[in-house]
Amino acid sequence: RPRVLSGIQPTSGSFHLGNYLGAVRQWVDLQESNDAFYMVVDLHAITVPQDPAVLRENARVSVAQLLGAGLDPERCTLFIQSHVPEHAQLAWVMNCLTGFGEAARMTQFKDKSAKQGNESTSVGLFTYPILQIADILLYQADAVPVGEDQRQHLELTRDLAERFNTRYRPTFTLPKPYILKATAKILDLQDPTAKMSKSASSAKGLVNLLDDPKVSAKKFKSAVTDTGTVVSYDEQEKPGVSNLLQIHSALSGQSIEQLVAHFEGRMYGALKTELAELFAEWVLPFQERTRGYLDDPAELDRVLAVGAEKARAVASETLATVYDRIGFLPAA
Ligand code: TYM
């Protein structure tokens, strides 16, 4: 069975709709016919300052949401990144193979560090993509289900895997991005030129999965649309309406063509209202399931202990091979 791997940051407590449609939904589908590894990346989270108590709580809430979204610990390996020390260990090795200039070209780093300023940007943020590379290569993943914003990190992953394989011996599988075009980039509801993101300038553009659906309904209803009144799909001219159509299509399973026909003769408001209802129908049971897992911390811990053990079995084997290939003296 092909191996898939992906990760999500625990930084905001609630996942947002972009995380779900862009990534987590695919994780759930892929667990059926793949050997799937999914993790909550707490090591990545501390590249920016985190309150310890909040970080710990957010890791639990993240795992509960992944289970609530439909990950099944019987079908996939679900774990916390820091429970598997090999991630940090392989990251060091990959750091030493990465060019400074190569890392400096990562656009996510450039964007984030520009916002923070040089003095408050950590070295960890700079090497963030290298840790992600280690995450992926440790498991010899064939495919990595993510949103469009991760594409550049995956290209670097392939480059580094090839570099290692050439410099030493074929060791790493070259992973392919698994990015579904329709949901690869869910846009901010207030600024449909930007992706939906927890660091958005306005909270009104961000749909949090754990918010009261009434709050989200307001956000859908006040989404920035475009001049004109006809509901039609045009990413260039009508990014706002097109984004709403994409989200509707992803949640309802109807094609964009069907939706355009369905809304013919009606205005943007009809689309927004229907979308708010559709979202609530999906999100209420999701919240219910998530709460269920949060109410049973012992079960959550059990799931994570099993996950960490399964992950370590694979990760430690890869790391041992890597250490051998680069010429480290084995511990007696
Ligand atoms: P993170 O936590 O920022 O986001 C988790 C996933 O959600 C996707 N995503 C989106 N997809 C569509 N539209 C959006 N607006 C949107 N916003 C976020 C992201 O592409 C991602 O797939 N670096 C990763 C975490 C990571 C990782 C890994 C991923 C660490 N190690 C190894 C894959 C493999 C990140 O920050 O995701």
Coordinates of C-alpha atoms and ligand atoms in Angstrom, one line a residue:
R1 CA 0.0 0.0 0.0
P2 CA 1.3 3.5 -0.8
R3 CA 2.4 5.5 2.1
V4 CA 0.9 9.0 2.8
L5 CA 2.0 11.4 5.4
S6 CA 0.9 14.9 6.5
G7 CA 0.8 17.3 9.4
I8 CA -1.1 20.2 10.8
Q9 CA -0.1 22.9 13.3
P10 CA -1.9 23.0 16.7
T11 CA -1.4 26.8 17.0
S12 CA -4.9 28.2 16.8
G13 CA -7.0 25.7 18.8
S14 CA -9.7 25.5 16.2
F15 CA -8.9 24.4 12.6
H16 CA -10.4 26.6 9.9
L17 CA -12.3 25.7 6.8
G18 CA -9.2 26.0 4.6
N19 CA -7.4 23.4 6.7
Y20 CA -10.3 21.1 6.5
L21 CA -11.2 21.4 2.8
G22 CA -7.6 21.8 1.7
A23 CA -6.1 19.0 3.7
V24 CA -7.9 17.1 6.5
R25 CA -10.7 15.9 4.3
Q26 CA -8.2 14.3 2.0
W27 CA -6.5 12.7 5.0
V28 CA -9.8 11.0 5.9
D29 CA -10.3 9.7 2.3
L30 CA -6.7 8.5 1.9
Q31 CA -6.7 6.4 5.1
E32 CA -8.9 3.9 3.4
S33 CA -6.4 2.6 0.8
N34 CA -3.1 3.9 2.0
D35 CA -0.7 3.3 4.8
A36 CA -1.4 6.7 6.3
F37 CA 0.6 8.7 8.9
Y38 CA -0.9 12.0 10.3
M39 CA 0.5 14.2 13.0
V40 CA 0.0 17.3 15.0
V41 CA 3.2 19.3 14.5
D42 CA 4.0 20.8 17.9
L43 CA 7.7 21.2 17.1
H44 CA 6.7 23.5 14.2
A45 CA 4.3 25.4 16.4
I46 CA 7.1 26.7 18.6
T47 CA 8.9 28.5 15.7
V48 CA 6.8 31.4 17.0
P49 CA 6.2 32.0 20.7
Q50 CA 3.6 29.8 22.4
D51 CA 2.1 29.8 25.9
P52 CA 2.9 26.4 27.3
A53 CA -0.6 25.7 28.8
V54 CA -2.3 26.8 25.6
L55 CA 0.0 24.8 23.4
R56 CA -0.7 21.7 25.4
E57 CA -4.4 22.2 25.3
N58 CA -4.3 23.0 21.6
A59 CA -2.5 19.8 20.8
R60 CA -5.4 17.8 22.4
V61 CA -8.0 19.9 20.7
S62 CA -6.3 19.3 17.4
V63 CA -6.2 15.6 17.8
A64 CA -9.9 15.6 18.9
Q65 CA -10.8 17.6 15.7
L66 CA -8.9 15.1 13.5
L67 CA -10.8 12.3 15.1
G68 CA -14.0 14.3 14.8
A69 CA -13.3 14.9 11.1
G70 CA -13.2 11.1 10.6
L71 CA -9.6 9.9 11.1
D72 CA -9.8 6.4 12.5
P73 CA -6.9 5.2 14.6
E74 CA -7.6 1.7 13.4
R75 CA -7.0 2.8 9.8
C76 CA -4.2 5.3 10.2
T77 CA -1.3 6.2 12.5
L78 CA -2.2 9.4 14.4
F79 CA 0.5 10.9 16.6
I80 CA 2.1 14.0 18.1
Q81 CA 5.3 15.1 16.4
S82 CA 7.3 15.6 19.6
H83 CA 6.5 12.1 20.7
V84 CA 8.8 10.9 18.0
P85 CA 12.3 12.3 18.7
E86 CA 13.6 11.2 15.3
H87 CA 11.9 14.2 13.6
A88 CA 14.3 16.6 15.3
Q89 CA 17.2 14.3 14.8
L90 CA 16.7 13.9 11.0
A91 CA 16.0 17.6 10.7
W92 CA 19.5 18.3 11.9
V93 CA 21.0 16.1 9.2
M94 CA 18.9 17.7 6.6
N95 CA 19.8 21.2 7.9
C96 CA 23.4 20.3 7.1
L97 CA 22.5 19.4 3.5
T98 CA 20.4 22.5 2.8
G99 CA 22.0 25.6 1.3
F100 CA 21.4 28.8 3.2
G101 CA 20.2 30.6 0.0
E102 CA 17.9 27.7 -0.8
A103 CA 16.2 28.0 2.6
A104 CA 16.1 31.8 2.3
R105 CA 14.0 31.5 -0.9
M106 CA 11.1 29.9 0.9
T107 CA 8.2 32.3 0.4
Q108 CA 6.4 31.3 3.6
F109 CA 9.5 32.2 5.6
K110 CA 9.9 35.5 3.7
D111 CA 6.3 36.4 4.3
K112 CA 6.2 35.5 8.0
S113 CA 9.6 37.0 8.8
A114 CA 8.8 40.2 7.0
K115 CA 5.7 40.5 9.2
Q116 CA 7.6 39.8 12.4
G117 CA 10.8 41.7 11.8
N118 CA 14.4 40.3 11.9
E119 CA 14.9 40.6 15.7
S120 CA 11.8 38.6 16.6
T121 CA 12.1 36.0 13.9
S122 CA 13.6 32.8 15.3
V123 CA 16.2 30.6 13.6
G124 CA 13.6 27.9 14.0
L125 CA 11.2 29.7 11.6
F126 CA 14.0 29.8 9.1
T127 CA 14.6 26.1 9.3
Y128 CA 10.9 25.2 9.6
P129 CA 10.8 23.7 6.0
I130 CA 13.8 21.5 6.8
L131 CA 11.9 20.0 9.8
Q132 CA 9.0 19.4 7.5
I133 CA 11.3 17.6 5.1
A134 CA 12.5 15.4 7.9
D135 CA 8.8 14.7 8.8
I136 CA 8.1 13.4 5.3
L137 CA 11.3 11.6 4.5
L138 CA 11.4 9.7 7.8
Y139 CA 8.3 7.8 6.7
Q140 CA 9.4 7.3 3.1
A141 CA 6.1 8.9 2.1
D142 CA 4.9 8.4 -1.5
A143 CA 2.4 11.2 -1.3
V144 CA 1.7 14.2 0.9
P145 CA -1.8 15.6 1.0
V146 CA -1.7 19.4 1.6
G147 CA -3.0 22.7 0.3
E148 CA -1.3 24.8 -2.4
D149 CA 0.6 26.9 0.1
Q150 CA 2.8 23.8 0.9
R151 CA 3.9 23.1 -2.7
Q152 CA 7.2 24.9 -2.4
H153 CA 8.1 23.0 0.8
L154 CA 7.4 19.8 -1.0
E155 CA 9.6 20.7 -4.0
L156 CA 12.4 21.4 -1.6
T157 CA 11.7 18.0 0.0
R158 CA 12.2 16.2 -3.3
D159 CA 15.4 18.2 -4.0
L160 CA 16.9 17.3 -0.6
A161 CA 15.9 13.6 -0.9
E162 CA 17.6 13.5 -4.3
R163 CA 20.6 15.2 -2.9
F164 CA 21.0 12.7 -0.1
N165 CA 20.4 9.8 -2.4
T166 CA 23.1 11.0 -4.8
R167 CA 25.6 12.0 -2.2
Y168 CA 25.3 8.8 -0.3
R169 CA 23.1 6.0 -1.6
P170 CA 19.5 5.7 -2.7
T171 CA 17.8 6.0 0.7
F172 CA 14.7 8.2 0.5
T173 CA 11.5 7.8 -1.5
L174 CA 10.8 11.0 -3.5
P175 CA 7.4 12.2 -2.3
K176 CA 4.7 13.7 -4.5
P177 CA 2.4 16.5 -3.5
Y178 CA -1.3 15.4 -3.3
I179 CA -3.1 18.7 -3.9
L180 CA -6.7 18.7 -5.1
K181 CA -7.2 21.6 -7.4
A182 CA -10.8 22.4 -6.4
T183 CA -9.9 23.0 -2.7
A184 CA -6.2 23.7 -2.8
K185 CA -6.6 27.3 -1.9
I186 CA -9.7 28.4 0.1
L187 CA -9.8 32.2 0.1
D188 CA -10.4 34.6 2.9
L189 CA -14.1 35.6 3.0
Q190 CA -13.2 39.3 3.5
D191 CA -10.2 39.4 1.1
P192 CA -10.7 36.9 -1.7
T193 CA -7.2 37.7 -3.1
A194 CA -5.6 36.0 0.0
K195 CA -5.9 32.5 1.3
M196 CA -8.0 31.8 4.4
S197 CA -5.5 31.9 7.2
K198 CA -5.4 32.2 11.0
S199 CA -3.1 35.1 10.6
A200 CA -5.6 37.0 8.5
S201 CA -6.0 40.7 9.1
S202 CA -9.7 40.4 9.9
A203 CA -11.3 37.5 11.9
K204 CA -14.4 38.0 9.7
G205 CA -12.7 36.3 6.8
L206 CA -11.8 33.2 8.8
V207 CA -14.3 30.4 9.3
N208 CA -13.3 28.4 12.5
L209 CA -14.7 24.9 12.7
L210 CA -15.2 25.2 16.5
D211 CA -17.0 28.5 16.4
D212 CA -20.8 28.6 17.0
P213 CA -22.2 28.1 13.5
K214 CA -24.3 31.2 14.0
V215 CA -21.0 33.2 14.1
S216 CA -19.9 31.4 10.9
A217 CA -23.2 32.1 9.2
K218 CA -22.7 35.8 9.8
K219 CA -19.3 35.5 8.1
F220 CA -20.7 33.7 5.1
K221 CA -23.5 36.3 4.8
S222 CA -21.1 39.2 5.0
A223 CA -18.5 37.6 2.6
V224 CA -17.0 40.1 0.2
T225 CA -18.4 39.3 -3.2
D226 CA -18.0 41.2 -6.4
T227 CA -19.9 43.8 -8.4
G228 CA -22.6 42.3 -10.5
T229 CA -25.4 40.0 -9.3
V230 CA -25.2 36.9 -11.5
V231 CA -23.9 33.8 -9.6
S232 CA -21.2 32.5 -12.0
Y233 CA -17.7 31.0 -11.7
D234 CA -14.8 33.2 -12.8
E235 CA -11.7 33.1 -10.5
Q236 CA -10.2 36.2 -12.1
E237 CA -13.2 38.5 -12.3
K238 CA -15.3 37.1 -9.5
P239 CA -12.9 35.6 -6.9
G240 CA -15.3 36.1 -4.0
V241 CA -18.3 34.4 -5.5
S242 CA -16.1 31.7 -7.1
N243 CA -14.7 30.9 -3.6
L244 CA -18.2 30.6 -2.2
L245 CA -19.1 28.3 -5.1
Q246 CA -16.0 26.1 -4.5
I247 CA -16.9 25.8 -0.8
H248 CA -20.5 25.0 -1.5
S249 CA -19.4 22.4 -4.1
A250 CA -17.0 20.8 -1.7
L251 CA -19.6 20.5 1.1
S252 CA -22.6 19.6 -1.1
G253 CA -20.9 17.4 -3.6
Q254 CA -22.6 19.2 -6.4
S255 CA -20.6 20.4 -9.4
I256 CA -20.0 24.1 -10.0
E257 CA -22.1 23.8 -13.2
Q258 CA -25.0 22.3 -11.2
L259 CA -24.7 25.1 -8.7
V260 CA -24.6 27.9 -11.3
A261 CA -27.8 26.4 -12.8
H262 CA -29.3 26.0 -9.3
F263 CA -28.7 29.7 -8.5
E264 CA -29.8 31.0 -11.9
G265 CA -32.0 34.1 -11.5
R266 CA -31.1 34.5 -7.8
M267 CA -28.6 36.8 -6.3
Y268 CA -25.5 36.4 -4.2
G269 CA -27.5 36.4 -1.0
A270 CA -29.2 33.1 -1.9
L271 CA -25.9 31.5 -2.3
K272 CA -24.6 32.8 1.0
T273 CA -27.6 31.8 2.9
E274 CA -27.6 28.3 1.5
L275 CA -23.9 28.0 2.1
A276 CA -24.3 29.0 5.8
E277 CA -26.9 26.3 6.2
L278 CA -24.9 23.7 4.4
F279 CA -21.9 24.4 6.6
A280 CA -23.9 24.3 9.8
E281 CA -25.3 20.9 8.8
W282 CA -21.8 19.5 8.4
V283 CA -20.1 21.3 11.3
L284 CA -22.6 20.5 14.1
P285 CA -22.0 16.8 14.1
F286 CA -18.3 17.4 13.6
Q287 CA -18.3 19.6 16.8
E288 CA -20.3 16.9 18.6
R289 CA -17.8 14.2 17.8
T290 CA -14.9 16.5 18.6
R291 CA -16.4 17.2 22.0
G292 CA -16.9 13.5 22.6
Y293 CA -13.2 12.9 22.2
L294 CA -12.3 15.9 24.4
D295 CA -14.5 14.5 27.1
D296 CA -12.5 11.3 27.2
P297 CA -8.8 12.3 27.8
A298 CA -7.8 8.7 28.7
E299 CA -9.0 7.4 25.3
L300 CA -7.2 10.3 23.6
D301 CA -3.9 9.4 25.4
R302 CA -4.3 5.8 24.5
V303 CA -4.8 6.7 20.8
L304 CA -1.7 8.9 20.9
A305 CA 0.4 6.3 22.7
V306 CA -0.4 3.7 20.1
G307 CA 0.2 6.2 17.3
A308 CA 3.6 7.3 18.7
E309 CA 4.7 3.6 19.0
K310 CA 3.7 2.8 15.4
A311 CA 5.4 6.0 14.1
R312 CA 8.6 5.4 16.0
A313 CA 8.9 1.9 14.6
V314 CA 9.2 3.4 11.1
A315 CA 11.0 6.6 12.0
S316 CA 13.8 4.9 14.0
E317 CA 14.5 2.5 11.2
T318 CA 14.9 5.3 8.6
L319 CA 17.1 7.3 11.0
A320 CA 19.4 4.3 11.7
T321 CA 19.9 3.9 8.0
V322 CA 20.6 7.6 7.6
Y323 CA 23.1 7.7 10.5
D324 CA 24.9 4.7 9.0
R325 CA 25.1 6.1 5.5
I326 CA 26.5 9.4 6.6
G327 CA 29.2 7.7 8.6
F328 CA 28.3 8.0 12.2
L329 CA 30.0 5.5 14.5
P330 CA 27.3 3.2 15.8
A331 CA 26.7 3.3 19.6
A332 CA 28.1 0.2 21.1
Ligands
TYM1 P1 -0.8 24.3 8.5 O1 -1.0 23.8 9.9 O2 -0.6 25.7 8.2 O3 -2.1 23.9 7.6 C1 -2.6 22.5 7.6 C2 -3.0 22.2 6.2 O4 -4.1 23.0 5.8 C3 -3.7 23.5 4.5 N1 -4.3 24.9 4.3 C4 -5.1 25.2 3.3 N2 -5.6 24.6 2.3 C5 -6.5 25.3 1.4 N3 -6.8 26.5 1.6 C6 -6.4 27.3 2.7 N4 -6.7 28.5 2.8 C7 -5.5 26.6 3.6 N5 -4.8 27.0 4.7 C8 -4.1 25.9 5.2 C9 -2.2 23.6 4.4 O5 -1.8 23.6 3.1 C10 -1.9 22.3 5.2 O6 -1.9 21.2 4.3 N6 3.9 23.2 7.2 C11 2.6 22.6 7.4 C12 2.5 21.5 8.5 C13 3.5 20.4 8.3 C14 3.4 19.4 7.3 C15 4.5 18.5 7.5 C16 2.6 19.1 6.2 C17 4.5 20.1 9.1 N7 5.2 18.9 8.6 C18 4.8 17.4 6.7 C19 2.8 18.0 5.4 C20 3.9 17.2 5.7 C21 1.6 23.7 7.9 O7 2.0 24.7 8.3 O8 0.3 23.4 7.8

